[in-house]
Structure formats: structure tokens, C-alpha cells
């Protein structure tokens, strides 16, 4: 082959050499392209450092007015002037409307009379119960003492009758003159007519000796003791009758009448307060917006939706053990002075904006009254504070969403999963905080100072363990390492164990990387 090459012309020799060189270069390029190592994948690298982690609860909810001012008008008053319309913004102290209230005078008087009547009924019943209880105790002591006297008198009579056995005695009714004499003596001693009547009836049944033998001292003594016994029995009968008549009202009746009196006072106070407000003219108590106007200048007020001035119903006032007579009395006392009222103007205050949200059980345990919050509305952040944490669960379908409730629904919980209401007050709201608008809230649950932390995207979760990929800058390789995480916020995890300050970790790593994998730090 070489001899044939030597026979070639110089031009052909040059062409062959050039072809060979090109082929060598081409083959070398193909081999290099196929066999050269892949460049390492670039990742962002983060330093493991100490810092602060703030644990947030992210929720959202609808803005509500913390103070809704309903200005109630009494039916029949004449509106003289209306100074606002729906949608108007008002300042504290602004006058809203004026009235001629003469048409409501009768309602105020009727309510006061009804309260006075209910209070008197309650006080009289309570006094009767006190007086009769005291008297019944006295009667019981008097009856016990009389029974002792009667037993002693009966014993004395039995002894005399024993001594007079076998003596023939003719008897006759006690002379009327003697009965009158004893009755007069009883009256002088303070006995009442009922006791004297009982004595007369008892004395009329007693036979006394009339024979000569009966005139003996023992027979006279026996007659006297029988008369005394009759007198004692008449006093006893009168005491039993008085005890039966001294009825003590049941505690349930007294409590019921007390509730009636309280309800009539509340009713009177409400009517009087509404009357006084209208008499002096309605004035805004807070800065806010007018959301309802139901009054017209020059017209009598007629409620769009009538609301009784009484917030009580008879069934709620009747306690256990109340008899029909008391129930009837309660119905009578409650059946009047209910002035028809309705909302004339409604204001939603800007001074006290509240957001109600629903949180899950685990978040509820961490949420406390007084915690700080950050509210975001229309791109502006406002400071806030947790002012209410419910102690009871409610349906989570109302009030807002949180991550816990969403996760629960994804794991199979229905829309009726339970949560609890938390209310957040917004400090210094402005026109970007609008009643009825949704806002985002971050409730600051806890702040952890000087903790070791890494970005949340550096932590990989798999099969119950948390891992990071530690970057060796000299070798340009990574090592997978299991870590123990602690608290977290929206950007960082606390690392309790597994890393030390100064190490570096890969952000958003490929979870399938193996130890020793080459990586490069992404610039910027």
C-alpha cells in the first residue's frame, strides 16, 4: 500500500493526507463529545446560620364591624329632619336626625307603670313569704306549748275523775253566765274571736255537777279543769286554722316574679333610652358608615320590621314549680307596655374592625387572646391583635379557611369539619379595610430567638424522616444527612439536630441525588 502511495502524484498525496487528517479530527471530536463528563448541575446554596423564626398561623376571613350601632325609633314619633343617607361616612358626634317625640309619651308611661306593678307584686310576695314564714314558726312553738298544757290538764282531770269514782253526780250544761264570764276573760287576755267561738262550742258540750255531792271541792275543781281544757283546745284549734291560712309563697314563685320585674325594668329602660335619644336628636357615637336609613323627614315612624321592646318571653320567665295561678299572673304582668320599635338608622363603626376566622383544633390550642397579628388588605399591611378565642367548636364552613381545615377536607373530612372561632381586631384601619371584604391574616403564635435555621426549600421529607443535602465546596459534592426539625415560619425551618453553623445546604435539591453527586453553586 505504501509503494502504491509513493507512485501517486504530489497532488494526490496531499489530498489523501488532508483527508486522513480531517477524518482523525472528526473521529476525535465525536469520541470527545460522547465520552466527555457532564457538567455538574447548578443549585442555589444556603448557609446554615443562627437567627429568628416567627411561627405564624395563616388564615383568611371577612371584615366585620366590631361595633354596630342600631338607633331604634318608637312607632308614632315624627321625624323632623334626616341629615344622612345610606353610604355616608360620619364622624363621632355628627348629628344624624331630629324628632318630635310626643307620640311616644304614652309608651314610656305605660312601660313605667308596668314595671312599678311588677316590682310591687314581687316585693309584696317576698314580704308575705317572709312574714308568714316567721309567723308559722311562732305558731309551731305555740302549738307545741299548748299540747304540753293540754296533756298536763288531761292528766289532772284523769286523777280527779279517779278520785270521784262511785260518787253519783247529777250534771247539767255549764251556765251561760259562767261561759260568758270566761269568754270575756279570754278577750281581755288577747284571744281573738275565732278562739272565743271555739271555746263556746267546746264549753257547750261539757256537763257540770248540780247535786249536793257535786258541790264538793273536788267536783268544783273537776268542773274548772274541764273548762280550762276546753279553753286550751279552742286556742289550739284557732292556731291550726291560722297556720293553714298563713300560706308561704314558694321560692320558685318569688324567683319567677323577680324575673318578671327584671324584664319589665329592662323593657322600660330600653323604651326610655330610645325615647331620650330621639328627644335630644340622634348623634353618631363612633366614626363609621351609614348602612341603613328607615326614617323620612316629616313622617311618622313605622318600623319596617317591628321589634318588641321586650326581649323576654313568658315561657323563659316561668320557673319549675310555678302553679297555674302564678302563671296567669305572669301573663297579666307581661301582657302590656311592649312598645313597637324598629331600626331607624344603622351605623357600622370604623373604630373597631374585626375579622372572624375559623381555626382547627391543633391551631386553636396554640392561639391565645393578646397575640399579635398582621392583616393584609389591598396590598397594605395592618397590625392587629387576637381579642377572642372561642371555647366551643363550630362548623368550619363559616368564618374563613385555614391550612388545617383544607388538609382535613383533602384527607376525607367533610365540609362539616369542626373548628373554633377566633376574632382579630384591626388596629388603625383606613379606607382599604372595607366591611364585607376578605383579608389575609398572619397570627404570630411564637417567636424563637437565636435558633439554627435553614430555608424551608432545603428540607426534603421522605418516609417519616427529614433530610438535607450538605454541600462540600472544596469537593463540589453533596452528602445527604438526616436532620431533626423544630419550629418553622414561612421561610425557614429550625434545625434541632444534624447540622452545625457554617455548613452549607442545597436549596430545592433533587431528592433522588446520591452521596458524592457533583453540583455547582449557582451564581447570583
Coordinates of C-alpha atoms in Angstrom, one line a residue, residues 453-462 465-469 481 483-485 491-495 499 505-509 511:
X453 CA -32.1 27.5 60.7
X454 CA -32.2 26.6 57.0
X455 CA -34.5 27.6 54.2
X456 CA -37.7 25.6 54.1
X457 CA -37.0 24.5 50.5
X458 CA -33.7 22.8 51.6
X459 CA -35.6 20.2 53.7
X460 CA -36.7 17.0 52.0
X461 CA -39.4 14.8 53.6
X462 CA -39.4 11.0 52.8
X465 CA -37.7 11.5 58.0
X466 CA -36.4 15.0 57.2
X467 CA -33.2 15.4 55.3
X468 CA -30.9 18.0 53.7
X469 CA -28.1 17.8 51.2
X481 CA -27.9 14.0 56.0
X483 CA -31.9 16.2 60.5
X484 CA -34.4 16.9 63.3
X485 CA -36.5 20.0 62.7
X491 CA -39.3 30.9 55.0
X492 CA -37.2 28.8 57.5
X493 CA -37.0 25.6 59.4
X494 CA -35.4 25.4 62.8
X495 CA -32.8 22.6 62.9
X499 CA -26.3 20.4 61.2
X505 CA -27.1 23.1 52.2
X506 CA -28.6 22.9 48.7
X507 CA -31.8 24.8 48.1
X508 CA -34.6 22.9 46.3
X509 CA -32.5 19.8 45.8
X511 CA -34.5 14.4 46.3

